Amino acid sequence: MTDFTESDERIELRRQVAKLAKGYGREWFVERARAGEKTTELWLEIAKAGYLGVNIPEEYGGGGGGIGDVAAVCEELAAQGCPLLMMVVSPAICGTVIARYGTEAQKQEWLPGICDGTATMAFAITEPDAGTNSHNITTTARRDGDEWVLRGQKIYISGVDESANVLVVARTEDARTGKLKPCLFVVPTDSAGFEFTAIPMEIVSPEKQFQVFIDDVRLPATAIVGDEDGGLVQLFAGLNPERIMAASFSTGLARHALEKASSYAQERTVFKAPIGSHQAIAHPLAMAHIENELARLMTQKAAALVDAGDDMAAGEAANMAKYAAAEAAVHAVDAAVQTHGGNGITQEYGMAGLLVAARAGRIAPVSREMILNFVAMHSLGLPKSY
């Protein structure tokens, strides 16, 4: 097997996830979203089949696979019109960080629920004033006897309303230097002093975004994940998987849009022949397909590097994959809407709703501009620009 092909096992995983998700489909997904309902039924079925925690060690209820496996699950769900944002957050970010840096007791407590879907975990890093600059987060954690006390606020935190816990990035004071350093804490969403309000969004999704207020939330000493002095290394352990999952989310959306557009272009006849026979329709779709396949290949490379433990090389590849996938998705959805003409902006055909979802990939979880900064500095050796 070469690095640019997938194993038979992963190909079969993709096939089975696609089959399961097809039983729900885009129409079901959008109906849930527009009605303000959740996709819990699909989430729990994925979990029961063993796909949700496929990247988590077997001894904690997972599948024992790698980040490439859970990324494949994420992509196939999106390709069937059912992109589940919490897959990026719960098993990929939180599951990876806890499996890698948590104590045995923490793994036993939190990983089984992440795998079986009954104890979904959200992730909170972004803040209103820090934005992309995660070095500027102001949520703090201070010791008080045997407890930690957290204070601060977060924004654009996904799925807090359907999560038992949130993995919060806060900063603690280094006793030696007085400097603040990042640390990770698991915070139950029903904690006293932990409140959240939904942010009205244009995106058609059953998973909501929240502003989170953390007002002197008290946590036991066991709430901190990893070494108190581990700093950014531990945080970045979750961010490479996050970028890989975001890339798979985008490439799946692109595949869904291209499949719908190609079917429509074969059936729709205007000038005596299917519109797909005209290069003005065919070429943009073909170009988008090429871009998407290239993005999928880079995503596969990034996942292989993460699973091999090469964090530095994985960081470069994961950023490139996320960038390429978001661009491919934007171009694919735009071409798909144009292919449908006026039908592309109706609710019946479901294309226009993909525009915001695809466009979000250029912004989150890290902006395309910050990825370009990263590549300019680390890949090309150019001076830091910010």
CSV table of C-alpha atoms in Angstrom, one decimal:
chain,number,residue,atom,x,y,z
A,1,MET,CA,0.0,0.0,0.0
A,2,THR,CA,1.3,3.5,-0.8
A,3,ASP,CA,0.6,6.7,1.2
A,4,PHE,CA,-1.7,8.1,-1.5
A,5,THR,CA,-4.2,5.2,-1.4
A,6,GLU,CA,-6.5,4.1,1.4
A,7,SER,CA,-6.6,0.7,2.9
A,8,ASP,CA,-9.4,-1.7,2.1
A,9,GLU,CA,-10.5,-1.4,5.7
A,10,ARG,CA,-11.0,2.4,5.4
A,11,ILE,CA,-12.7,2.1,2.0
A,12,GLU,CA,-15.1,-0.3,3.5
A,13,LEU,CA,-15.6,2.1,6.5
A,14,ARG,CA,-16.5,4.9,4.0
A,15,ARG,CA,-18.9,2.6,2.2
A,16,GLN,CA,-20.7,1.6,5.4
A,17,VAL,CA,-21.0,5.2,6.7
A,18,ALA,CA,-22.3,6.4,3.4
A,19,LYS,CA,-24.9,3.7,3.4
A,20,LEU,CA,-26.0,4.6,6.9
A,21,ALA,CA,-26.1,8.3,6.2
A,22,LYS,CA,-28.0,7.8,2.9
A,23,GLY,CA,-30.9,6.5,4.9
A,24,TYR,CA,-31.3,9.9,6.4
A,25,GLY,CA,-30.1,12.3,3.6
A,26,ARG,CA,-30.0,16.0,3.1
A,27,GLU,CA,-33.8,16.5,3.2
A,28,TRP,CA,-34.1,14.9,6.6
A,29,PHE,CA,-31.1,17.0,7.9
A,30,VAL,CA,-32.5,20.3,6.7
A,31,GLU,CA,-36.0,19.5,8.0
A,32,ARG,CA,-34.4,19.0,11.5
A,33,ALA,CA,-32.4,22.2,11.2
A,34,ARG,CA,-35.3,24.3,10.1
A,35,ALA,CA,-37.6,22.9,12.8
A,36,GLY,CA,-35.0,23.7,15.5
A,37,GLU,CA,-34.6,20.0,16.2
A,38,LYS,CA,-31.4,17.9,16.6
A,39,THR,CA,-29.9,15.0,14.7
A,40,THR,CA,-29.5,12.9,17.8
A,41,GLU,CA,-31.0,9.9,16.0
A,42,LEU,CA,-28.2,9.9,13.4
A,43,TRP,CA,-25.6,10.7,16.0
A,44,LEU,CA,-26.5,7.7,18.2
A,45,GLU,CA,-26.8,5.3,15.2
A,46,ILE,CA,-23.3,6.3,14.1
A,47,ALA,CA,-22.1,5.7,17.7
A,48,LYS,CA,-23.8,2.3,17.9
A,49,ALA,CA,-22.2,1.2,14.7
A,50,GLY,CA,-18.8,2.1,16.2
A,51,TYR,CA,-18.0,5.0,13.8
A,52,LEU,CA,-18.2,7.9,16.2
A,53,GLY,CA,-15.2,6.9,18.3
A,54,VAL,CA,-13.3,5.1,15.6
A,55,ASN,CA,-10.2,7.0,16.5
A,56,ILE,CA,-10.3,6.4,20.2
A,57,PRO,CA,-8.4,3.4,21.8
A,58,GLU,CA,-10.4,0.2,22.1
A,59,GLU,CA,-10.0,0.0,25.9
A,60,TYR,CA,-12.2,3.1,26.2
A,61,GLY,CA,-14.9,2.0,23.8
A,62,GLY,CA,-13.4,3.2,20.6
A,63,GLY,CA,-12.3,1.6,17.4
A,64,GLY,CA,-8.6,1.9,17.9
A,65,GLY,CA,-8.1,3.7,14.5
A,66,GLY,CA,-6.5,7.0,13.6
A,67,ILE,CA,-7.5,10.5,12.8
A,68,GLY,CA,-7.8,9.5,9.2
A,69,ASP,CA,-10.5,7.1,10.0
A,70,VAL,CA,-12.7,9.5,11.9
A,71,ALA,CA,-12.1,12.1,9.1
A,72,ALA,CA,-13.4,9.6,6.6
A,73,VAL,CA,-16.5,9.2,8.7
A,74,CYS,CA,-16.9,13.0,8.8
A,75,GLU,CA,-16.5,13.3,5.0
A,76,GLU,CA,-18.9,10.5,4.1
A,77,LEU,CA,-21.6,12.0,6.3
A,78,ALA,CA,-21.2,15.4,4.7
A,79,ALA,CA,-21.2,13.8,1.2
A,80,GLN,CA,-24.6,12.4,2.0
A,81,GLY,CA,-25.8,15.9,3.0
A,82,CYS,CA,-25.6,15.3,6.7
A,83,PRO,CA,-22.5,17.2,7.9
A,84,LEU,CA,-22.2,16.8,11.7
A,85,LEU,CA,-20.1,19.6,13.1
A,86,MET,CA,-19.8,18.0,16.5
A,87,MET,CA,-17.8,15.1,14.9
A,88,VAL,CA,-15.0,17.7,14.5
A,89,VAL,CA,-15.3,18.7,18.1
A,90,SER,CA,-16.1,15.8,20.3
A,91,PRO,CA,-14.2,12.7,19.1
A,92,ALA,CA,-11.5,14.4,17.1
A,93,ILE,CA,-10.4,17.4,19.3
A,94,CYS,CA,-11.5,16.4,22.8
A,95,GLY,CA,-11.1,12.7,22.3
A,96,THR,CA,-7.6,13.1,20.9
A,97,VAL,CA,-6.4,15.5,23.7
A,98,ILE,CA,-7.8,13.3,26.5
A,99,ALA,CA,-6.6,10.0,25.0
A,100,ARG,CA,-3.1,11.6,24.6
A,101,TYR,CA,-2.7,13.6,27.8
A,102,GLY,CA,-5.5,12.6,30.2
A,103,THR,CA,-4.9,10.5,33.3
A,104,GLU,CA,-6.2,6.9,33.3
A,105,ALA,CA,-9.1,8.0,35.5
A,106,GLN,CA,-10.0,10.9,33.1
A,107,LYS,CA,-9.9,8.5,30.1
A,108,GLN,CA,-12.2,6.1,31.9
A,109,GLU,CA,-14.5,8.9,32.9
A,110,TRP,CA,-14.9,10.8,29.6
A,111,LEU,CA,-13.9,8.7,26.6
A,112,PRO,CA,-16.6,6.0,26.7
A,113,GLY,CA,-19.3,8.7,26.6
A,114,ILE,CA,-17.6,10.4,23.7
A,115,CYS,CA,-17.6,7.1,21.8
A,116,ASP,CA,-21.1,6.0,22.5
A,117,GLY,CA,-22.5,9.5,21.9
A,118,THR,CA,-24.1,9.8,25.3
A,119,ALA,CA,-21.6,12.3,26.7
A,120,THR,CA,-20.7,14.6,23.8
A,121,MET,CA,-17.9,17.1,24.7
A,122,ALA,CA,-17.7,20.6,23.2
A,123,PHE,CA,-14.5,22.7,22.8
A,124,ALA,CA,-14.0,26.3,23.9
A,125,ILE,CA,-11.1,28.4,22.8
A,126,THR,CA,-12.3,31.4,20.8
A,127,GLU,CA,-13.0,34.6,22.7
A,128,PRO,CA,-14.7,37.9,21.6
A,129,ASP,CA,-11.6,40.1,21.9
A,130,ALA,CA,-8.9,37.5,21.0
A,131,GLY,CA,-10.4,36.3,17.8
A,132,THR,CA,-7.8,34.5,15.8
A,133,ASN,CA,-5.0,35.4,18.2
A,134,SER,CA,-5.4,32.5,20.7
A,135,HIS,CA,-2.3,33.8,22.6
A,136,ASN,CA,-4.5,36.7,23.8
A,137,ILE,CA,-7.2,34.7,25.5
A,138,THR,CA,-8.2,36.1,28.8
A,139,THR,CA,-10.1,33.3,30.4
A,140,THR,CA,-8.1,32.5,33.5
A,141,ALA,CA,-7.9,29.7,36.0
A,142,ARG,CA,-6.6,30.2,39.5
A,143,ARG,CA,-6.0,27.8,42.3
A,144,ASP,CA,-8.1,28.0,45.4
A,145,GLY,CA,-7.1,25.2,47.8
A,146,ASP,CA,-7.8,21.9,46.1
A,147,GLU,CA,-10.0,23.5,43.5
A,148,TRP,CA,-9.6,25.6,40.3
A,149,VAL,CA,-11.7,28.7,39.7
A,150,LEU,CA,-12.3,29.7,36.1
A,151,ARG,CA,-13.5,33.1,34.9
A,152,GLY,CA,-13.9,34.5,31.4
A,153,GLN,CA,-16.0,34.2,28.3
A,154,LYS,CA,-16.0,32.4,24.9
A,155,ILE,CA,-17.8,32.9,21.6
A,156,TYR,CA,-18.8,30.7,18.6
A,157,ILE,CA,-18.7,27.6,20.7
A,158,SER,CA,-20.5,24.7,18.9
A,159,GLY,CA,-23.1,22.4,20.4
A,160,VAL,CA,-22.9,23.5,24.1
A,161,ASP,CA,-26.6,22.7,24.4
A,162,GLU,CA,-26.1,19.1,23.5
A,163,SER,CA,-22.8,18.5,25.4
A,164,ALA,CA,-22.3,17.1,28.9
A,165,ASN,CA,-19.0,18.8,29.2
A,166,VAL,CA,-16.8,21.5,27.5
A,167,LEU,CA,-13.0,21.3,27.2
A,168,VAL,CA,-12.1,24.9,28.0
A,169,VAL,CA,-8.8,26.6,27.1
A,170,ALA,CA,-7.9,28.9,30.0
A,171,ARG,CA,-4.7,30.4,31.2
A,172,THR,CA,-2.9,29.8,34.5
A,173,GLU,CA,-0.2,31.9,36.1
A,174,ASP,CA,3.3,30.4,36.1
A,175,ALA,CA,4.6,30.6,39.6
A,176,ARG,CA,8.2,31.1,38.5
A,177,THR,CA,7.8,33.7,35.8
A,178,GLY,CA,4.4,35.2,36.5
A,179,LYS,CA,3.5,34.7,32.8
A,180,LEU,CA,0.1,33.2,31.8
A,181,LYS,CA,0.2,29.8,30.1
A,182,PRO,CA,-2.6,27.8,28.4
A,183,CYS,CA,-4.2,24.9,30.2
A,184,LEU,CA,-7.1,22.7,29.4
A,185,PHE,CA,-10.0,22.0,31.8
A,186,VAL,CA,-13.1,19.8,31.4
A,187,VAL,CA,-16.1,21.8,32.6
A,188,PRO,CA,-19.6,20.2,33.1
A,189,THR,CA,-22.2,22.3,31.3
A,190,ASP,CA,-24.4,22.3,34.3
A,191,SER,CA,-21.8,23.9,36.6
A,192,ALA,CA,-22.8,26.8,38.8
A,193,GLY,CA,-21.6,30.0,37.1
A,194,PHE,CA,-21.5,28.4,33.6
A,195,GLU,CA,-24.0,30.0,31.3
A,196,PHE,CA,-24.5,30.2,27.5
A,197,THR,CA,-26.7,32.0,25.0
A,198,ALA,CA,-27.4,31.0,21.4
A,199,ILE,CA,-26.0,33.2,18.6
A,200,PRO,CA,-28.5,33.7,15.7
A,201,MET,CA,-26.8,32.3,12.6
A,202,GLU,CA,-27.7,32.3,8.9
A,203,ILE,CA,-26.2,28.8,8.4
A,204,VAL,CA,-28.8,26.0,8.1
A,205,SER,CA,-27.6,23.6,10.8
A,206,PRO,CA,-29.1,21.7,13.7
A,207,GLU,CA,-26.0,22.5,15.7
A,208,LYS,CA,-26.1,25.9,17.3
A,209,GLN,CA,-23.3,28.4,18.1
A,210,PHE,CA,-23.1,29.9,21.6
A,211,GLN,CA,-21.6,32.7,23.6
A,212,VAL,CA,-20.4,31.2,26.9
A,213,PHE,CA,-20.0,33.0,30.2
A,214,ILE,CA,-17.7,31.5,32.9
A,215,ASP,CA,-18.3,33.3,36.2
A,216,ASP,CA,-16.1,31.9,38.9
A,217,VAL,CA,-16.8,28.3,38.0
A,218,ARG,CA,-15.3,25.9,40.6
A,219,LEU,CA,-13.7,22.7,39.4
A,220,PRO,CA,-11.9,19.9,41.2
A,221,ALA,CA,-8.2,19.4,40.8
A,222,THR,CA,-9.0,16.5,38.5
A,223,ALA,CA,-10.6,18.7,35.9
A,224,ILE,CA,-7.3,19.8,34.4
A,225,VAL,CA,-6.2,17.7,31.4
A,226,GLY,CA,-2.5,17.0,31.0
A,227,ASP,CA,0.5,18.6,32.6
A,228,GLU,CA,-0.1,22.1,34.0
A,229,ASP,CA,3.2,23.0,32.4
A,230,GLY,CA,2.5,21.3,29.1
A,231,GLY,CA,1.4,24.6,27.5
A,232,LEU,CA,0.8,24.9,23.8
A,233,VAL,CA,2.1,21.4,22.9
A,234,GLN,CA,-1.0,19.9,24.5
A,235,LEU,CA,-3.4,22.4,23.0
A,236,PHE,CA,-2.0,21.8,19.5
A,237,ALA,CA,-2.5,18.1,19.9
A,238,GLY,CA,-6.2,18.9,19.3
A,239,LEU,CA,-5.8,21.5,16.7
A,240,ASN,CA,-4.1,19.4,13.9
A,241,PRO,CA,-7.0,16.9,14.1
A,242,GLU,CA,-9.4,19.9,14.1
A,243,ARG,CA,-8.0,21.2,10.8
A,244,ILE,CA,-8.1,17.7,9.3
A,245,MET,CA,-11.7,17.2,10.3
A,246,ALA,CA,-12.6,20.7,9.0
A,247,ALA,CA,-11.0,19.8,5.7
A,248,SER,CA,-13.0,16.5,5.5
A,249,PHE,CA,-16.2,18.5,6.4
A,250,SER,CA,-15.5,20.8,3.4
A,251,THR,CA,-14.5,18.0,0.9
A,252,GLY,CA,-17.7,16.1,1.9
A,253,LEU,CA,-19.9,19.2,1.3
A,254,ALA,CA,-18.2,19.7,-2.1
A,255,ARG,CA,-18.8,16.1,-3.1
A,256,HIS,CA,-22.5,16.4,-2.1
A,257,ALA,CA,-22.9,19.6,-4.2
A,258,LEU,CA,-21.1,18.2,-7.2
A,259,GLU,CA,-23.1,15.0,-7.2
A,260,LYS,CA,-26.4,17.0,-7.1
A,261,ALA,CA,-25.2,19.4,-9.8
A,262,SER,CA,-24.0,16.6,-12.1
A,263,SER,CA,-27.3,14.7,-11.8
A,264,TYR,CA,-29.2,17.9,-12.5
A,265,ALA,CA,-27.0,18.7,-15.5
A,266,GLN,CA,-27.7,15.3,-17.0
A,267,GLU,CA,-31.4,15.6,-16.6
A,268,ARG,CA,-32.1,19.3,-17.4
A,269,THR,CA,-32.6,20.0,-21.1
A,270,VAL,CA,-32.9,23.5,-22.5
A,271,PHE,CA,-31.3,23.7,-25.9
A,272,LYS,CA,-32.2,20.3,-27.3
A,273,ALA,CA,-29.5,18.5,-25.2
A,274,PRO,CA,-28.8,18.1,-21.4
A,275,ILE,CA,-27.1,21.3,-20.1
A,276,GLY,CA,-24.2,19.1,-18.9
A,277,SER,CA,-23.1,18.7,-22.5
A,278,HIS,CA,-22.3,22.4,-22.6
A,279,GLN,CA,-18.7,23.3,-21.5
A,280,ALA,CA,-19.9,26.4,-19.7
A,281,ILE,CA,-21.7,24.0,-17.3
A,282,ALA,CA,-19.3,21.1,-17.5
A,283,HIS,CA,-16.0,22.8,-17.0
A,284,PRO,CA,-16.6,24.6,-13.7
A,285,LEU,CA,-17.9,21.3,-12.3
A,286,ALA,CA,-14.9,19.4,-13.6
A,287,MET,CA,-12.5,22.1,-12.2
A,288,ALA,CA,-14.2,21.9,-8.8
A,289,HIS,CA,-13.9,18.2,-8.8
A,290,ILE,CA,-10.2,18.3,-9.5
A,291,GLU,CA,-9.6,20.9,-6.7
A,292,ASN,CA,-11.6,18.7,-4.3
A,293,GLU,CA,-9.7,15.6,-5.1
A,294,LEU,CA,-6.4,17.4,-4.6
A,295,ALA,CA,-7.7,18.7,-1.2
A,296,ARG,CA,-8.7,15.1,-0.2
A,297,LEU,CA,-5.2,13.9,-1.0
A,298,MET,CA,-3.6,16.6,1.2
A,299,THR,CA,-6.1,15.7,3.9
A,300,GLN,CA,-5.0,12.1,3.7
A,301,LYS,CA,-1.4,13.1,3.9
A,302,ALA,CA,-2.0,15.3,7.0
A,303,ALA,CA,-3.9,12.4,8.7
A,304,ALA,CA,-1.1,10.0,8.0
A,305,LEU,CA,1.4,12.4,9.5
A,306,VAL,CA,-0.7,12.8,12.7
A,307,ASP,CA,-1.1,9.1,13.0
A,308,ALA,CA,2.6,8.7,12.6
A,309,GLY,CA,3.3,11.1,15.4
A,310,ASP,CA,5.0,13.7,13.3
A,311,ASP,CA,3.4,16.8,14.8
A,312,MET,CA,5.5,19.5,13.0
A,313,ALA,CA,5.0,18.1,9.5
A,314,ALA,CA,1.4,17.3,10.3
A,315,GLY,CA,0.8,21.0,11.2
A,316,GLU,CA,1.9,22.2,7.8
A,317,ALA,CA,-0.1,19.5,6.0
A,318,ALA,CA,-3.2,20.0,8.1
A,319,ASN,CA,-3.2,23.7,7.5
A,320,MET,CA,-2.7,23.3,3.8
A,321,ALA,CA,-5.5,20.6,3.7
A,322,LYS,CA,-7.9,22.8,5.5
A,323,TYR,CA,-7.2,25.8,3.2
A,324,ALA,CA,-7.4,23.7,0.0
A,325,ALA,CA,-10.6,22.0,1.1
A,326,ALA,CA,-12.4,25.2,2.0
A,327,GLU,CA,-11.5,26.8,-1.4
A,328,ALA,CA,-12.6,23.6,-3.2
A,329,ALA,CA,-15.9,23.6,-1.3
A,330,VAL,CA,-16.7,27.3,-2.1
A,331,HIS,CA,-15.9,26.8,-5.8
A,332,ALA,CA,-17.9,23.5,-5.9
A,333,VAL,CA,-21.0,24.9,-4.3
A,334,ASP,CA,-20.9,28.1,-6.4
A,335,ALA,CA,-20.7,26.0,-9.6
A,336,ALA,CA,-23.5,23.8,-8.3
A,337,VAL,CA,-25.8,26.7,-7.6
A,338,GLN,CA,-25.0,28.2,-11.1
A,339,THR,CA,-25.7,24.9,-12.7
A,340,HIS,CA,-29.2,24.9,-11.2
A,341,GLY,CA,-29.9,28.4,-12.4
A,342,GLY,CA,-33.0,29.8,-10.6
A,343,ASN,CA,-33.6,26.5,-9.0
A,344,GLY,CA,-30.3,26.9,-7.2
A,345,ILE,CA,-31.7,29.4,-4.9
A,346,THR,CA,-34.9,27.6,-4.0
A,347,GLN,CA,-35.4,25.6,-0.8
A,348,GLU,CA,-36.7,22.7,-2.9
A,349,TYR,CA,-33.3,22.0,-4.5
A,350,GLY,CA,-31.3,22.7,-1.3
A,351,MET,CA,-28.3,24.3,-3.0
A,352,ALA,CA,-28.4,27.8,-1.6
A,353,GLY,CA,-28.2,26.6,2.0
A,354,LEU,CA,-24.8,25.1,1.2
A,355,LEU,CA,-23.4,28.5,0.3
A,356,VAL,CA,-23.0,29.7,3.9
A,357,ALA,CA,-21.9,26.3,5.1
A,358,ALA,CA,-19.1,26.1,2.5
A,359,ARG,CA,-18.1,29.7,3.0
A,360,ALA,CA,-17.7,29.2,6.8
A,361,GLY,CA,-14.8,26.8,6.0
A,362,ARG,CA,-12.7,29.8,4.9
A,363,ILE,CA,-13.2,31.4,8.4
A,364,ALA,CA,-13.3,28.5,10.9
A,365,PRO,CA,-11.7,26.9,12.7
A,366,VAL,CA,-8.8,29.1,11.5
A,367,SER,CA,-9.0,31.8,8.9
A,368,ARG,CA,-7.5,31.3,5.4
A,369,GLU,CA,-5.3,34.4,6.1
A,370,MET,CA,-3.8,32.8,9.2
A,371,ILE,CA,-3.0,29.7,7.2
A,372,LEU,CA,-1.3,31.8,4.6
A,373,ASN,CA,0.7,33.5,7.4
A,374,PHE,CA,1.7,30.0,8.7
A,375,VAL,CA,2.7,28.7,5.3
A,376,ALA,CA,4.6,31.9,4.4
A,377,MET,CA,6.6,31.7,7.7
A,378,HIS,CA,7.1,28.0,8.2
A,379,SER,CA,7.1,26.6,4.6
A,380,LEU,CA,8.8,29.5,2.8
A,381,GLY,CA,10.8,31.0,5.6
A,382,LEU,CA,9.4,34.5,5.2
A,383,PRO,CA,9.5,37.1,8.0
A,384,LYS,CA,6.6,37.0,10.5
A,385,SER,CA,3.9,39.5,9.4
A,386,TYR,CA,1.7,39.9,12.5
